[in-house]
Tab-separated table of C-alpha atoms and ligand atoms in Angstrom:
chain	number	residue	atom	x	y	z
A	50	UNK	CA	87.981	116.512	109.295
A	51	UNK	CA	87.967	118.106	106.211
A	52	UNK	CA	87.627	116.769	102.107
A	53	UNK	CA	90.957	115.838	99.931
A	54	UNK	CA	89.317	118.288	97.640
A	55	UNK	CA	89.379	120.893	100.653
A	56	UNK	CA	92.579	120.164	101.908
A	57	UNK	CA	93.799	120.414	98.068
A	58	UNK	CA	92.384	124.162	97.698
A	59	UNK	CA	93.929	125.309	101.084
A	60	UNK	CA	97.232	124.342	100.256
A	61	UNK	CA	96.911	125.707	96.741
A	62	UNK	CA	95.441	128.878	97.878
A	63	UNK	CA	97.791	129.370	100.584
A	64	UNK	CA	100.582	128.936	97.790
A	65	UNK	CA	102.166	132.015	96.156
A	66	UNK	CA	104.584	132.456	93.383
A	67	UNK	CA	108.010	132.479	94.024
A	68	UNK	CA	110.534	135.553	92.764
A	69	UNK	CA	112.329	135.041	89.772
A	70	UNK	CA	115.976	134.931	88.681
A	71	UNK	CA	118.100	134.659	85.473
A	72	UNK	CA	120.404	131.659	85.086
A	73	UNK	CA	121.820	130.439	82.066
A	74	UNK	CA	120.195	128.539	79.957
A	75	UNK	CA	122.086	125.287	80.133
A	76	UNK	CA	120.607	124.921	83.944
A	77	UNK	CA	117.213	126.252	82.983
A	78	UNK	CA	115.747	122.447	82.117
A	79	UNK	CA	112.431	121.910	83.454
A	80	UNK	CA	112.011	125.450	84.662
A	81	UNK	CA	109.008	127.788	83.872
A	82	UNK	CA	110.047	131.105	81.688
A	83	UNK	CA	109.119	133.850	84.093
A	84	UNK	CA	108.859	136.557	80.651
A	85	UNK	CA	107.772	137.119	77.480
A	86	UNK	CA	110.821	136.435	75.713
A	87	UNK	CA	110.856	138.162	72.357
A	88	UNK	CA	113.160	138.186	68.987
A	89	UNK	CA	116.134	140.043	68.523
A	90	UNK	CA	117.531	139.464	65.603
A	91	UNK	CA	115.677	137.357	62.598
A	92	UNK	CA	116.032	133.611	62.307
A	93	UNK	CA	117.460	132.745	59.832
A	94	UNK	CA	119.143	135.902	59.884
A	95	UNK	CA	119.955	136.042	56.690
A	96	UNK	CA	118.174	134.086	52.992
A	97	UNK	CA	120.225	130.611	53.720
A	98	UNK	CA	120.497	127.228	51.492
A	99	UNK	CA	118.229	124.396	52.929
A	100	UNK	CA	120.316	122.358	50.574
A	101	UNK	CA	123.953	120.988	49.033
A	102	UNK	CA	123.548	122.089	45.525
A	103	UNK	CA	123.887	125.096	42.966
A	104	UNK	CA	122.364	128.607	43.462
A	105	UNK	CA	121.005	130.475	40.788
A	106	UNK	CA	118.655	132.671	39.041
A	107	UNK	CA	115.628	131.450	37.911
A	108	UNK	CA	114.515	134.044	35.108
A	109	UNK	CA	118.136	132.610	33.540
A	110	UNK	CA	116.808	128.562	33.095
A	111	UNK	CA	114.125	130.407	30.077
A	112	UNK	CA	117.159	130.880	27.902
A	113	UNK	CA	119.935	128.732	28.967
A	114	UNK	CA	121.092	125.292	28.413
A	115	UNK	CA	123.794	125.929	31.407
A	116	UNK	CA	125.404	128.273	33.923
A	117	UNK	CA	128.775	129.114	34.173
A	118	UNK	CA	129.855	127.856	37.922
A	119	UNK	CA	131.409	131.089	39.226
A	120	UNK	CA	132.558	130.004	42.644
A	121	UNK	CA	131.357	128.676	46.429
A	122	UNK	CA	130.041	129.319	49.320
A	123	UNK	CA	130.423	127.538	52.230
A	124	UNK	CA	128.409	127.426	55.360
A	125	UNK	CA	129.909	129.934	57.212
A	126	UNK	CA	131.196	132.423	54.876
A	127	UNK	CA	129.729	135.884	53.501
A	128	UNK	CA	129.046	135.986	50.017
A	129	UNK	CA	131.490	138.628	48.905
A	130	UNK	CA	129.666	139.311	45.166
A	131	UNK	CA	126.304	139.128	43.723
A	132	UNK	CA	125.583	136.251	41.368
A	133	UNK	CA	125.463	137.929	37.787
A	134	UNK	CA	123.143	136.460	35.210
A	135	UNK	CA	123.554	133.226	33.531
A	136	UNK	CA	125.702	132.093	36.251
A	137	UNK	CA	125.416	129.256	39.424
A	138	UNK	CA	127.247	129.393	42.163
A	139	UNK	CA	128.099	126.003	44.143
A	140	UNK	CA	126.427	125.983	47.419
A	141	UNK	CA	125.953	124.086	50.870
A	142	UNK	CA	123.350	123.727	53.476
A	143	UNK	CA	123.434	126.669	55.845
A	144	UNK	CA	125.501	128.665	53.309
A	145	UNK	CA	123.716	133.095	53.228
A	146	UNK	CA	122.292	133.230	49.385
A	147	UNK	CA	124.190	135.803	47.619
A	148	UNK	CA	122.298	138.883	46.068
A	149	UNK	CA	120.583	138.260	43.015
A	150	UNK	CA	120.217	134.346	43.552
A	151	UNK	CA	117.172	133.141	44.023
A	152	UNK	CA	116.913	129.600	44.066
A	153	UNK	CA	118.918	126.301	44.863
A	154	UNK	CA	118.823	122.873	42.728
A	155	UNK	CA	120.080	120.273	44.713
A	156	UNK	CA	123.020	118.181	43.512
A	157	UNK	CA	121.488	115.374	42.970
A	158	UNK	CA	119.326	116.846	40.107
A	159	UNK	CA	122.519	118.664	38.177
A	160	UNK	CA	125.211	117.658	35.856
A	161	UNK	CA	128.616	119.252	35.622
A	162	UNK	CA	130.912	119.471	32.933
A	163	UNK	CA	133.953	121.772	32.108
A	164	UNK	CA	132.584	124.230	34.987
A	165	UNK	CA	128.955	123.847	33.468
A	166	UNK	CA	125.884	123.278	35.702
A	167	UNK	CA	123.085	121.392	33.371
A	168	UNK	CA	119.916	120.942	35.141
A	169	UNK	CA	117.801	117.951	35.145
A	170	UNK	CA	115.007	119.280	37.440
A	171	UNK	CA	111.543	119.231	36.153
A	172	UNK	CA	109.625	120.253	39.766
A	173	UNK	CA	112.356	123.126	39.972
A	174	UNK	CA	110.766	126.308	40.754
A	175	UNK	CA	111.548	129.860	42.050
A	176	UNK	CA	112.467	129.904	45.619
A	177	UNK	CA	112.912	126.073	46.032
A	178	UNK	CA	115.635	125.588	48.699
A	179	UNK	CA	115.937	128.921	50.470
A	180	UNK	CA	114.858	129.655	54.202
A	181	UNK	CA	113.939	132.925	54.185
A	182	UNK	CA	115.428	135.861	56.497
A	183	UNK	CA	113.294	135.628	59.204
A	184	UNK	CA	111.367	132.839	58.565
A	185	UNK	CA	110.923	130.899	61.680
A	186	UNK	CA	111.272	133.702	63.600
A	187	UNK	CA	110.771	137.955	63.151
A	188	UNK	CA	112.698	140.531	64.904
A	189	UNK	CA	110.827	141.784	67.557
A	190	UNK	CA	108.157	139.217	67.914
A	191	UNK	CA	107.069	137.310	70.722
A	192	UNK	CA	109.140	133.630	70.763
A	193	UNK	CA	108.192	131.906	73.788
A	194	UNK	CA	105.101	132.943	75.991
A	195	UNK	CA	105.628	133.532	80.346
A	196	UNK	CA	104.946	130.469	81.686
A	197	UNK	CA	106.605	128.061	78.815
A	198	UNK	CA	108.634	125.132	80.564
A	199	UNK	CA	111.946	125.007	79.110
A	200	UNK	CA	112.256	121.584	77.646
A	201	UNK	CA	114.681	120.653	75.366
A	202	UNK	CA	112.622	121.896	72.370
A	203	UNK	CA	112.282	125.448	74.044
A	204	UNK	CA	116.410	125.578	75.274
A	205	UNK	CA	117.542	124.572	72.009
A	206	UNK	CA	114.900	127.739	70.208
A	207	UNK	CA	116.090	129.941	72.537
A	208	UNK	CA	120.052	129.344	72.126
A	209	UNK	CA	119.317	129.707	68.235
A	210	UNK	CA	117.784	133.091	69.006
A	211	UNK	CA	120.903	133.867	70.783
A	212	UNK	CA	119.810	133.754	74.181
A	213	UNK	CA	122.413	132.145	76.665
A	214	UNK	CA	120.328	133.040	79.421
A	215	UNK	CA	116.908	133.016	80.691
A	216	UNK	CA	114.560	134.433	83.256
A	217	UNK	CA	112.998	131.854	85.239
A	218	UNK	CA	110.670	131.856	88.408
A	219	UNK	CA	112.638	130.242	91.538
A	220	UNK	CA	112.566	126.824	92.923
A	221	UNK	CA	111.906	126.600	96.450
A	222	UNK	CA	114.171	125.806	99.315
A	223	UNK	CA	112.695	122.746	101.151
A	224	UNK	CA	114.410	121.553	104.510
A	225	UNK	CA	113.170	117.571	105.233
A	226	UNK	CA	112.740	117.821	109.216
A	227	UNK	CA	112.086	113.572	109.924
A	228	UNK	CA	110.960	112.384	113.481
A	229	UNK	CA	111.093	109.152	115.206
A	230	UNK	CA	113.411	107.925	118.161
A	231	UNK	CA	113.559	104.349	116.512
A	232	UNK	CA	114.633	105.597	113.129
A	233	UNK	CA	118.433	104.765	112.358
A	234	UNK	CA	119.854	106.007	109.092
A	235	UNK	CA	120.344	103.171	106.306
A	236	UNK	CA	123.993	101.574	105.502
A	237	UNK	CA	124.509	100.975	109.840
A	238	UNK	CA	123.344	97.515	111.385
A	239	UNK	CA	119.765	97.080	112.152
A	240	UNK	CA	119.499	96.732	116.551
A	241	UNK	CA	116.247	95.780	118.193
A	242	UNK	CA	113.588	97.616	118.013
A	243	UNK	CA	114.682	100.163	115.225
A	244	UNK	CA	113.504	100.625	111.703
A	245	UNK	CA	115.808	101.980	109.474
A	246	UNK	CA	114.588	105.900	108.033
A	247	UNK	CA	113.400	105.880	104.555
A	248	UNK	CA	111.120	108.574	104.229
A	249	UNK	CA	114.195	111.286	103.466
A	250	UNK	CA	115.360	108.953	100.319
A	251	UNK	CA	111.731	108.691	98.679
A	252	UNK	CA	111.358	112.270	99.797
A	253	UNK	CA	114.733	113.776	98.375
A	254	UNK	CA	114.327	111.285	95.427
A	255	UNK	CA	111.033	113.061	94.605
A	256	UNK	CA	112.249	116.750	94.792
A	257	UNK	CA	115.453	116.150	92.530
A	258	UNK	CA	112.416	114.720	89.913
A	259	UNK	CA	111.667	118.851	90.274
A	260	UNK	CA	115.174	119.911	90.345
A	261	UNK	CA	115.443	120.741	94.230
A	262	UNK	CA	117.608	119.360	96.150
A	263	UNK	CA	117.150	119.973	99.898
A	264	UNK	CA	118.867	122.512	101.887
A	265	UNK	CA	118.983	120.391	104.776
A	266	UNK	CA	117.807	116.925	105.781
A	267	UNK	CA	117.776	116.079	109.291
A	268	UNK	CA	116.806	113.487	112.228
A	269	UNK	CA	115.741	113.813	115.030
A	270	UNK	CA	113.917	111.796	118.408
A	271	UNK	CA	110.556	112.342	119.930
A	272	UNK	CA	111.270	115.220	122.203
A	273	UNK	CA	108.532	118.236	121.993
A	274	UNK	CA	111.682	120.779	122.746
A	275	UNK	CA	114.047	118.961	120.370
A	276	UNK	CA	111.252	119.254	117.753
A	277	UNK	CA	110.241	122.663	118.459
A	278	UNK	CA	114.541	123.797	118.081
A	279	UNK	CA	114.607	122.287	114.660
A	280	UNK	CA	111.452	123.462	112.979
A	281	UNK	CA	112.633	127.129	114.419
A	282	UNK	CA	116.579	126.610	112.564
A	283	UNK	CA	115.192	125.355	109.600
A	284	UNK	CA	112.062	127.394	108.956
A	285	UNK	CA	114.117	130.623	108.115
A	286	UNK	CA	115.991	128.778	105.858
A	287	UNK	CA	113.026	127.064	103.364
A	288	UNK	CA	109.969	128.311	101.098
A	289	UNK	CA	108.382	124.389	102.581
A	290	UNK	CA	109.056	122.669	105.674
A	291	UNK	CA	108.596	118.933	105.368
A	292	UNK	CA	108.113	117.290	109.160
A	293	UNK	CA	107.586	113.163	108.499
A	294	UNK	CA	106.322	111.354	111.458
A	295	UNK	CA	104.951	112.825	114.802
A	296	UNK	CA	101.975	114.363	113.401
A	297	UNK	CA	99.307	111.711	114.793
A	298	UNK	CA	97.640	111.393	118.306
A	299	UNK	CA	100.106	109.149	119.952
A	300	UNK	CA	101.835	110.413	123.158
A	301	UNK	CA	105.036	110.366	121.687
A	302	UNK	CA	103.682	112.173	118.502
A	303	UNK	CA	104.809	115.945	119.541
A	304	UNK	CA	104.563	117.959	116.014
A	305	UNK	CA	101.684	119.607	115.805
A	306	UNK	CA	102.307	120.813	119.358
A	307	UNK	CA	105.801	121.905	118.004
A	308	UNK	CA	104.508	123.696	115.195
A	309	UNK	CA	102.210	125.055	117.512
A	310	UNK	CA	105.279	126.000	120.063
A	311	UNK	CA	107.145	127.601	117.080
A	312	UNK	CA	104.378	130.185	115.947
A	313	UNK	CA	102.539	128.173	113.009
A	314	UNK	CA	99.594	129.233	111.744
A	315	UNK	CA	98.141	125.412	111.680
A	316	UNK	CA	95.723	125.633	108.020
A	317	UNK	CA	94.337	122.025	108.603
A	318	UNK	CA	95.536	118.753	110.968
A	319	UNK	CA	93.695	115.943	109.282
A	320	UNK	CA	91.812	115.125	105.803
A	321	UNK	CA	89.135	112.541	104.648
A	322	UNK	CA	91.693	109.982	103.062
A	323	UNK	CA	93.753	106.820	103.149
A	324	UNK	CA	96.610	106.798	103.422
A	325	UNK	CA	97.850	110.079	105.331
A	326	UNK	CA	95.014	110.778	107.161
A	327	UNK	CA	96.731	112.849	109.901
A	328	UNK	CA	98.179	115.427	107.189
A	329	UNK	CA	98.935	118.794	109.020
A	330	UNK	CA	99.732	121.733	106.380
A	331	UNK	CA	100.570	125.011	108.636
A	332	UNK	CA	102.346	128.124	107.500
A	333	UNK	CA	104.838	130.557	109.455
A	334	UNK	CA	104.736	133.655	107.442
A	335	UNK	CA	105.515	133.094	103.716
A	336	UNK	CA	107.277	129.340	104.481
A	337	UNK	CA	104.424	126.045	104.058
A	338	UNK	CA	104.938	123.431	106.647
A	339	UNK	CA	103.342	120.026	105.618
A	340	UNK	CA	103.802	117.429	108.673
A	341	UNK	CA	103.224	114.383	106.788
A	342	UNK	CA	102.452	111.289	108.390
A	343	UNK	CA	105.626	108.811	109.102
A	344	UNK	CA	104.604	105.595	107.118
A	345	UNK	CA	106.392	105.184	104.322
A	346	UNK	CA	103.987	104.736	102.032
A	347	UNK	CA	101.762	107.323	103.443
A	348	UNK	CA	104.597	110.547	103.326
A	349	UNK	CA	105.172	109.541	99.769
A	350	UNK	CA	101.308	110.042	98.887
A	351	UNK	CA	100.717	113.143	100.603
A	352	UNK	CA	104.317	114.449	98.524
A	353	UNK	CA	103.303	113.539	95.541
A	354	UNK	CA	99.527	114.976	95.949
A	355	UNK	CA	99.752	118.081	98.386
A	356	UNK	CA	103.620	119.062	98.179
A	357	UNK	CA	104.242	118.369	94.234
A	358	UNK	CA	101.219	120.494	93.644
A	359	UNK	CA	102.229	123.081	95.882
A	360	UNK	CA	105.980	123.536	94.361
A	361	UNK	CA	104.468	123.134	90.777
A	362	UNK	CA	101.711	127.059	91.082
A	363	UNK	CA	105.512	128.253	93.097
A	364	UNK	CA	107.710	127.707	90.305
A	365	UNK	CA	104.888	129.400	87.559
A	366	UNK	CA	103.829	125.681	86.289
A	367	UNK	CA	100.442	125.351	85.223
A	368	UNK	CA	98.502	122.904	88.246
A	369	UNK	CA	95.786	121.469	86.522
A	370	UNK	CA	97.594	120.742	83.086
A	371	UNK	CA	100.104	118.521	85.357
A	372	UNK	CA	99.867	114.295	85.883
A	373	UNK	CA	95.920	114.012	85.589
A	374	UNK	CA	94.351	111.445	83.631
A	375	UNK	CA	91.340	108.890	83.391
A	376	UNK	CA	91.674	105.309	83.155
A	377	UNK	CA	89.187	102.503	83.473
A	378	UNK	CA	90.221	99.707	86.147
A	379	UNK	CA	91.223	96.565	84.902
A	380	UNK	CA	90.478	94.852	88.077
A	381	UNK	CA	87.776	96.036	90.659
A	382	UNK	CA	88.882	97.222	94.191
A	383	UNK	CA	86.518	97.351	97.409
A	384	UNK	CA	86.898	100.401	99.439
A	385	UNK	CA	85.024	101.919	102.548
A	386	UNK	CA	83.104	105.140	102.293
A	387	UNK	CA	83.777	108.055	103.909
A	388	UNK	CA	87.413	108.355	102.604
A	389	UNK	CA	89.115	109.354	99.752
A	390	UNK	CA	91.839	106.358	98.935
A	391	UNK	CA	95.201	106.991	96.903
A	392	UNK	CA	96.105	103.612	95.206
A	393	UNK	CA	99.558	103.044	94.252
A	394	UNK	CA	98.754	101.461	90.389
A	395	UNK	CA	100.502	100.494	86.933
A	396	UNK	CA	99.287	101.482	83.863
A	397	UNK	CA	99.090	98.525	81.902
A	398	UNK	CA	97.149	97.775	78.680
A	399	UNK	CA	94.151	100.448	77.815
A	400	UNK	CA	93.759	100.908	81.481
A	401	UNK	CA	95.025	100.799	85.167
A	402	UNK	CA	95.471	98.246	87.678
A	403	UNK	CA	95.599	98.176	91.400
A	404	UNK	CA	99.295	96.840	92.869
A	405	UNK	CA	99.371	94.072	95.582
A	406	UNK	CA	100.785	96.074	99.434
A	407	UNK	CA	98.168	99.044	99.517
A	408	UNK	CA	98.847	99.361	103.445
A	409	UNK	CA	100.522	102.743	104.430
A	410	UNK	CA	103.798	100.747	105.813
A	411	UNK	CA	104.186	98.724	102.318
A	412	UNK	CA	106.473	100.113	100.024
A	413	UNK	CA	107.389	97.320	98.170
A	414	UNK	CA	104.653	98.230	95.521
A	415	UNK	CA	105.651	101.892	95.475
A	416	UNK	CA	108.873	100.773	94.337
A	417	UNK	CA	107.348	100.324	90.785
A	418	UNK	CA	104.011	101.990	90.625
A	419	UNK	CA	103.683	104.536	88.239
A	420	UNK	CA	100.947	106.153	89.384
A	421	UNK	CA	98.339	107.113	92.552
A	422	UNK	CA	94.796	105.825	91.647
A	423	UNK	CA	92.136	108.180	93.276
A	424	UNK	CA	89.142	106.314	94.231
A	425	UNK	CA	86.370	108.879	95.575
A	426	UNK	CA	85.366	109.611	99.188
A	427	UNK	CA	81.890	108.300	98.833
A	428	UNK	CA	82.148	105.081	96.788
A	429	UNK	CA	82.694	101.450	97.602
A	430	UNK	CA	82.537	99.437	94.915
A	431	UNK	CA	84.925	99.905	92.099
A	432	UNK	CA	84.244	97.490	88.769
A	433	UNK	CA	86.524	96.899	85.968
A	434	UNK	CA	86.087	99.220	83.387
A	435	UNK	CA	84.917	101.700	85.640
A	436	UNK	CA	86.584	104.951	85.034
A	437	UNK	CA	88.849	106.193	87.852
A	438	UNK	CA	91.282	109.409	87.983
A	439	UNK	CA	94.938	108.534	87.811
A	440	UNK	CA	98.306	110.537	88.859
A	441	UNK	CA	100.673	109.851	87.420
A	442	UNK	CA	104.018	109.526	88.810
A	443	UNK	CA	106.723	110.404	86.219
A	444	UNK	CA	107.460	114.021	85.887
B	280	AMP	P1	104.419	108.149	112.995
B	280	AMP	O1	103.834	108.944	111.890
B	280	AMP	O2	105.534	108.847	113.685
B	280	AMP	O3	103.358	107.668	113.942
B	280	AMP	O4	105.057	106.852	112.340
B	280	AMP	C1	104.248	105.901	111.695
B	280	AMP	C2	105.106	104.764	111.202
B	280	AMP	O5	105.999	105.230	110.247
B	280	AMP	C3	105.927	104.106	112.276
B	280	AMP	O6	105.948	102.711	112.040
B	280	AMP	C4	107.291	104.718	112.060
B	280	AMP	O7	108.340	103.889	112.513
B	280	AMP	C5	107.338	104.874	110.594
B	280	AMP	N1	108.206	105.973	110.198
B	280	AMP	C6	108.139	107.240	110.648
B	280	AMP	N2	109.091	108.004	110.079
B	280	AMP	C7	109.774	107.188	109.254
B	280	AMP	C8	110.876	107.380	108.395
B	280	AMP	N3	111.472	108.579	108.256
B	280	AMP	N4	111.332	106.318	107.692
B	280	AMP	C9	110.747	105.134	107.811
B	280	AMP	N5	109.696	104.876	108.597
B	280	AMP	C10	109.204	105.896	109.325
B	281	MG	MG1	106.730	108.578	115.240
């Protein structure tokens, strides 16, 4: 049985890159630039008014009491003439400076009367109130790096740049595969002996966190051929295969032998940890299978650390800058050694604490963690205050 620390580096280094595509940039959210983007035009594209107020010269204040107000511009507009000497020209935020102006007062510091602008603005000075051509952003410069995540602050920089579309590195196709002869699907009446099937709702919650929403989501009994059928029609169709359930020693547990039966290459069948210690993670030429162990609890884990990590290095994230942090413990927690343990936790306070319902079939307390606490493989004893690495669970 191998390490989580193993099992983490075989999946990661069995992971490739996905190809990239352009979309527009209104559906780009949360997806990795695949490019260098760079500049083509200036922004501001043009010497623009940062502020409501008067345009003028400033070599014209040494000698004048006022300026003639010649006219407006308003946001929007070209300036058709050049502002001659010893005149202002009424002007609004956003409005393009007209030649020869070369500073704004705003109109809070001016006085008008009989189509005079009088200036009461000691801290006036050349160039106050102008955004320069090109300011923020040169023609022909580099705006936004390969591997930027297009958040809001990135789509709304790239749209002023003029860009209504983007190149961005694909999201996988992921087909949920979920075994189990006593699963019945939520919303029908519960009959002896079934459990209703949960693991496709915390499992196609978690993808659309990553904007993917399955191709297909299926279920289907214990039956090695029936198994077998259904990882073959689905595997064609997905960049991951997720199989929940089946993937332990049981006699009815029949996926590793129909992963086997299908042609998968199996990468490991079992890691060091608690909960999910029967993880498979397999590979049929380019497509990742991860069987993940049915309990609730348990497939929800092994998502969140093998299969997030996974569909993070395809879609060009960075891995290690994602969900990582250190926390101390508010309240100590006994383990055994020899496994790794993935705590479901709430940040609360300065540091972390341990939820009630660790068992692999409890959910209740994943309902409103916020994060996995990992407690190391070969410790027992966990104090408060001790610091312990935390994943956490929001995107
Ligand atoms: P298995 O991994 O097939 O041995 O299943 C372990 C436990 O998880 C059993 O109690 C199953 O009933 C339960 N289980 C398996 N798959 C699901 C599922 N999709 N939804 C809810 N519970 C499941
Ligand atoms: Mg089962």
């Amino acid at each position: 049985m191998i390490s989580v620390s193993e099992a983490k580096k075989i999946v990661l280094e069995n992971t490739d890159l996905l190809g990239t595509h352009i979309i527009p940039l209104y559906d780009a959210t949360g997806l990795v630039i695949a490019e260098d983007v760079f500049a083509t035009i200036d922004v501001p594209s043009f010497n623009q008014s940062a502020m409501d107020g008067y345009g003028l010269r400033f070599e014209d204040l040494n000698e004048n009491k006022s300026l003639s107000i010649v006219g407006e511009i308003p946001a929007g507009v070209f300036p058709p003439h050049q502002l001659l000497p010893n005149s202002a020209i009424r002007i609004f935020t956003g409005s393009q400076i007209p030649e020869g102006c070369d500073t704004v007062v705003i109109q809070e510091k001016v006085t008008v009367n009989s189509n005079q602008l009088y200036i009461n603005d000691e801290h006036l000075k050349k160039g106050l109130n102008i955004r320069l051509k090109g300011s923020q952003t040169a023609k022909g410069g580099l705006a936004l790096k390969a591997g930027t995540i297009i958040r809001p602050g990135a789509s709304g920089f790239l749209a002023g740049l003029g860009f209504d579309k983007v190149k961005v590195f694909n999201v996988p196709k992921v087909c949920i595969i979920n075994t189990g002869k006593e699963l019945i699907k939520p919303g029908q009446s519960l009959v002896p002996g079934k459990v209703y099937e949960s693991n496709s709702y915390s499992l196609n919650a978690a993808l659309s966190e990553l904007n993917i929403e399955p191709q297909n989501i299926i279920c289907i009994d214990d039956d090695e051929q029936g198994i077998t059928d259904s990882i073959k029609s689905n595997l064609s169709k997905c960049d991951i295969l997720l199989i929940s359930g089946g993937v332990s020693v049981g006699d009815y547990d029949f996926v590793a032998k129909a992963l086997n039966n299908s042609g998968a290459r199996c990468l490991f069948h079992k890691v060091k940890q608690k909960p999910g210690k029967p993880l498979y993670f397999g590979k049929v030429n380019s497509t990742l299978i991860f069987g993940l162990p049915g309990n609730p609890a348990a497939t929800l884990t092994c998502y969140y650390e093998y299969v997030v990590p996974s569909i993070m290095k395809m879609m060009g994230f960075d891995v290690d800058s994602t969900i990582k942090i250190f926390l101390p413990l508010e309240t100590p927690f006994v383990k055994k050694a020899g496994l790794t343990f993935f705590i479901k936790g709430k940040i609360e306070g300065n540091g972390v604490t341990p939820l009630n319902a660790q068992e692999s079939y409890q959910m209740s307390s994943f309902a409103f963690a916020d994060c996995i606490i990992q407690l190391d493989e070969d410790r027992m004893d966990f104090r408060q205050g001790d610091l312990v690495e935390v994943h956490l669970l929001k995107k």
